[in-house]
Short mmCIF file of C-alpha atoms in Angstrom, two decimals:
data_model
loop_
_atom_site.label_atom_id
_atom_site.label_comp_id
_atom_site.label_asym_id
_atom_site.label_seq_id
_atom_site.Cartn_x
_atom_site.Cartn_y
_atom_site.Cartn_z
CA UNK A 192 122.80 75.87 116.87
CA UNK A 193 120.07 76.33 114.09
CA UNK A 194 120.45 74.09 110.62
CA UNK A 195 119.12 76.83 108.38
CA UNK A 196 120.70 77.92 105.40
CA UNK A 197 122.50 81.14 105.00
CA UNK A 198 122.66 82.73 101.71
CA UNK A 199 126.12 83.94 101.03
CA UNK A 200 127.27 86.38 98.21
CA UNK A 201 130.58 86.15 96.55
CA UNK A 202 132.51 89.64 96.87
CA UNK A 203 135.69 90.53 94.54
CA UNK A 204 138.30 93.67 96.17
CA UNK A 205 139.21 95.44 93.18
CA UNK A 206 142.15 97.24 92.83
CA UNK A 207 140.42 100.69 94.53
CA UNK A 208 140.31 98.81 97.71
CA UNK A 209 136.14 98.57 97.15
CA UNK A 210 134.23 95.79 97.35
CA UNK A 211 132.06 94.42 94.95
CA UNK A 212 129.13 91.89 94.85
CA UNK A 213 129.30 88.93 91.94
CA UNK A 214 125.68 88.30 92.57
CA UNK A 215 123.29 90.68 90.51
CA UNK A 216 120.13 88.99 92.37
CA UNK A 217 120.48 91.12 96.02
CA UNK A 218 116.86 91.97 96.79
CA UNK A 219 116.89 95.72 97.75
CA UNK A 220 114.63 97.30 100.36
CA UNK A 221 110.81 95.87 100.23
CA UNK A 222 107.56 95.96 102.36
CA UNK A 223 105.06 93.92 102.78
CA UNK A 224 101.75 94.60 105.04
CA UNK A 225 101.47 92.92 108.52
CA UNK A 226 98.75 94.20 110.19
CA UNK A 227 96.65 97.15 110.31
CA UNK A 228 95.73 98.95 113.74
CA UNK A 229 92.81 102.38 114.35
CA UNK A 230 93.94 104.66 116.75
CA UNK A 231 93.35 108.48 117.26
CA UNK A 232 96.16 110.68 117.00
CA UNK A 233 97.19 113.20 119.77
CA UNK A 234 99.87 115.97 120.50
CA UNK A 235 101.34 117.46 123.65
CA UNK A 236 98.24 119.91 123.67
CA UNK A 237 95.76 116.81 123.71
CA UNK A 238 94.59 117.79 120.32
CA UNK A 239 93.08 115.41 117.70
CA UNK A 240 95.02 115.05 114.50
CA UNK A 241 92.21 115.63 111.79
CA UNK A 242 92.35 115.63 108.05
CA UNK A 243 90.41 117.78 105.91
CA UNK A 244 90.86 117.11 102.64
CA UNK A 245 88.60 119.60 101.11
CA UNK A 246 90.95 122.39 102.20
CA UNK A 247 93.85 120.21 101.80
CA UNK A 248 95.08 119.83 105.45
CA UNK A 249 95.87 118.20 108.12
CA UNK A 250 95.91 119.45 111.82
CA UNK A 251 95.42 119.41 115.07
CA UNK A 252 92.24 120.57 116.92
CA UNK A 253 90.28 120.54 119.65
CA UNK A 254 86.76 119.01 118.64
CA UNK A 255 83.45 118.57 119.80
CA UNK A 256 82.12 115.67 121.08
CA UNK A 257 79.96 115.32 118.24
CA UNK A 258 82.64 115.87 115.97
CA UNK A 259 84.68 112.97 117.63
CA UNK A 260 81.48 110.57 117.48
CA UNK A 261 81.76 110.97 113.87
CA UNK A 262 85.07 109.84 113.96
CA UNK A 263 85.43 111.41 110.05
CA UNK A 264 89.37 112.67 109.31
CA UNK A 265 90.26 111.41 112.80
CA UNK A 266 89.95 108.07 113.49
CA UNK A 267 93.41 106.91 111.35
CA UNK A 268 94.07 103.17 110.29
CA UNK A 269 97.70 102.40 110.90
CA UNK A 270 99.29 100.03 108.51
CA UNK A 271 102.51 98.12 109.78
CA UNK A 272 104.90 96.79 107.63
CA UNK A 273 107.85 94.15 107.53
CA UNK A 274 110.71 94.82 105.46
CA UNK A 275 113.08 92.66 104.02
CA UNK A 276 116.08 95.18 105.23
CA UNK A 277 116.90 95.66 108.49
CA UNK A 278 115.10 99.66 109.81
CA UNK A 279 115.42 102.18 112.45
CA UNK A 280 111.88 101.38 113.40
CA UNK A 281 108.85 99.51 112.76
CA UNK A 282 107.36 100.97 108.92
CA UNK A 283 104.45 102.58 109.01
CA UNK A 284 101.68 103.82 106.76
CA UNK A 285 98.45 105.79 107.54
CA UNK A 286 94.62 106.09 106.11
CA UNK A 287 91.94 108.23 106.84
CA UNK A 288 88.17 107.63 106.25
CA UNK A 289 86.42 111.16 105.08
CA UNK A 290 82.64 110.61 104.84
CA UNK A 291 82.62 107.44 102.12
CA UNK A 292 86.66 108.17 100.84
CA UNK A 293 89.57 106.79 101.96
CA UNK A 294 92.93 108.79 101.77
CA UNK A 295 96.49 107.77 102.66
CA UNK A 296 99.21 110.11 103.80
CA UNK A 297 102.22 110.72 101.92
CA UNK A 298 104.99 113.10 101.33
CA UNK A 299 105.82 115.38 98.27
CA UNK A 300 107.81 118.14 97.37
CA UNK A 301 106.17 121.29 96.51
CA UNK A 302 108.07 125.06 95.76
CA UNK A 303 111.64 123.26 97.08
CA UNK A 304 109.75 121.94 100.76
CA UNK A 305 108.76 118.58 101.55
CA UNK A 306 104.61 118.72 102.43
CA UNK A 307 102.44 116.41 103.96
CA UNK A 308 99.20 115.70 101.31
CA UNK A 309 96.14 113.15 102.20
CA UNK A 310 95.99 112.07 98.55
CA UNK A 311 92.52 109.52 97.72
CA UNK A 312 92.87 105.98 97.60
CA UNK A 313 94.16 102.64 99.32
CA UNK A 314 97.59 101.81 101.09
CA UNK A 315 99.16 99.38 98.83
CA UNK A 316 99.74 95.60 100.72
CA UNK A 317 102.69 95.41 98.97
CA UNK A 318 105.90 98.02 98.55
CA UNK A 319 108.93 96.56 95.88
CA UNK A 320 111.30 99.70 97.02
CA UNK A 321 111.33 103.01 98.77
CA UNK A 322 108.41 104.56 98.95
CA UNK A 323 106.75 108.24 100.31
CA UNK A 324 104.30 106.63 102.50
CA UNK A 325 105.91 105.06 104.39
CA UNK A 326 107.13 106.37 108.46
CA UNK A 327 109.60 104.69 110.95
CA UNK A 328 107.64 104.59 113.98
CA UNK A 329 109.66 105.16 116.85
CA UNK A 330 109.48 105.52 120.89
CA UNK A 331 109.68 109.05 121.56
CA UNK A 332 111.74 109.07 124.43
CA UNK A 333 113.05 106.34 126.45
CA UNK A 334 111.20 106.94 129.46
CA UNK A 335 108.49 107.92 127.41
CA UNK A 336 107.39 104.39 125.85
CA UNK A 337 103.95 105.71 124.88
CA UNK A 338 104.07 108.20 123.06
CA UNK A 339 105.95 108.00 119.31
CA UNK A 340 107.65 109.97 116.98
CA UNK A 341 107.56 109.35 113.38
CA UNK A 342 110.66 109.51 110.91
CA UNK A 343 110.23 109.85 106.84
CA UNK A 344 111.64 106.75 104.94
CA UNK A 345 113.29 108.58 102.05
CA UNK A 346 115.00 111.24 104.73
CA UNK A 347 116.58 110.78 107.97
CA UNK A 348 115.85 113.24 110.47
CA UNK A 349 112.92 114.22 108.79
CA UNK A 350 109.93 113.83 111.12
CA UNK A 351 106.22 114.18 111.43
CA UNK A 352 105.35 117.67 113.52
CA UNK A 353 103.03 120.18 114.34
CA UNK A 354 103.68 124.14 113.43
CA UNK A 355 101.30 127.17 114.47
CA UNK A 356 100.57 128.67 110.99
CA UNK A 357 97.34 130.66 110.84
CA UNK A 358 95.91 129.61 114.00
CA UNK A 359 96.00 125.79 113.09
CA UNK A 360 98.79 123.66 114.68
CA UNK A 361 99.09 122.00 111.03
CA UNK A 362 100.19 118.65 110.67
CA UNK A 363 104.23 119.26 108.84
CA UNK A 364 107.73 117.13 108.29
CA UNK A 365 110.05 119.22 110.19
CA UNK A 366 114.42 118.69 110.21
CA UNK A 367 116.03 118.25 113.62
CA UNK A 368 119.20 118.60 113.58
CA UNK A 369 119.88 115.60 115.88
CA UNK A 370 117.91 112.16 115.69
CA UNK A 371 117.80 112.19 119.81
CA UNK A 372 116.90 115.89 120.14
CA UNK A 373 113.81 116.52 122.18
CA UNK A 374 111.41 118.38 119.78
CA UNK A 375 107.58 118.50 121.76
CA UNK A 376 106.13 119.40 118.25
CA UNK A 377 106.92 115.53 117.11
CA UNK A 378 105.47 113.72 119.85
CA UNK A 379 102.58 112.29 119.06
CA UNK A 380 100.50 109.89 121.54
CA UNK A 381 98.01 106.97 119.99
CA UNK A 382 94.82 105.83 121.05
CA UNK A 383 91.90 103.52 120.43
CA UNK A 384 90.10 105.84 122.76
CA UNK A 385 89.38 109.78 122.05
CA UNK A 386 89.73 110.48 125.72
CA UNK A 387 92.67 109.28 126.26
CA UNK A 388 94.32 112.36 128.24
CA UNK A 389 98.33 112.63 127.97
#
């Protein structure tokens, strides 16, 4: 048995049959930057995820080999988190080198619909409370341990996808109606290695 201390908070049941805390110090949800990893990003089509910021999108296409060399809008940095509350997954942020710019992916709302913008600047090393960068990376399927799916902090359900709009398979948040559906358009495969073949 372990000797470590184990904060305790004082509750009070109020008349209402609710609970309430004394202490006024509970820390709420926080993150804090572990490690950062590069991969490529890939879909059931074995498409590369690539951002364009100068037409403000993101989506996925098949490139050249030149194109891929360059590694510009594709090659993402991957920046895990802990958290000081217990998750459905490890917390994720991304970045994307452009020619000389970073940008960092994040989620806003835009005529009623949440969008997915590349926005410029840095991933922040430390998050006090919620934020709309930040992903719940997750296994995809059980049997499936390699390739991910990726759930929106702020609302559950609310994944990273693909949609065909325009000839571009562009890079979305999408609602399933059921955490364990089976939705192809949110699996996404990683890789150090731009031939890796799904």
């Amino acid at each position: 048995m372990s000797c470590e201390e184990i904060a305790v908070c004082a509750v009070r049941l109020r008349e209402n049959l609710c609970l309430y805390f004394e202490d006024d110090e509970l820390e709420c949800d926080a993150f804090c930057k572990d490690k950062t990893i590069k991969r490529f990003f890939r879909n059931v089509n074995s498409q590369l995820l690539v951002v364009r910021p100068d037409l403000n999108v993101a989506a996925f296409e098949d490139v050249t080999d030149q194109e891929v060399k360059s590694g510009s809008g594709m090659y993402f940095d991957i920046h895990c988190y802990k958290t000081t509350a217990p998750s459905a997954g490890m917390p994720v942020a991304f970045s994307v080198q452009v020619e000389d710019k970073s940008y960092y992916m994040c989620c806003e709302k835009e005529h009623g619909k949440m969008v997915v913008r590349f926005r410029e600047g840095e991933v922040p090393k430390d998050i006090p409370g919620e934020s709309n960068i930040i992903f719940f990376k997750k296994t995809f399927t059980s049997c499936s341990s390699k390739a991910f799916k990726f759930e929106y902090s702020l609302e559950q359900g609310m994944f990273l996808a693909f949609e065909e709009e325009d000839s571009l398979r562009k890079l979305i948040l999408k609602k399933l109606p059921r955490e364990d559906e089976v939705d192809e358009t949110t699996k996404f495969v990683t890789s150090h290695n731009e031939r890796h073949n799904l």
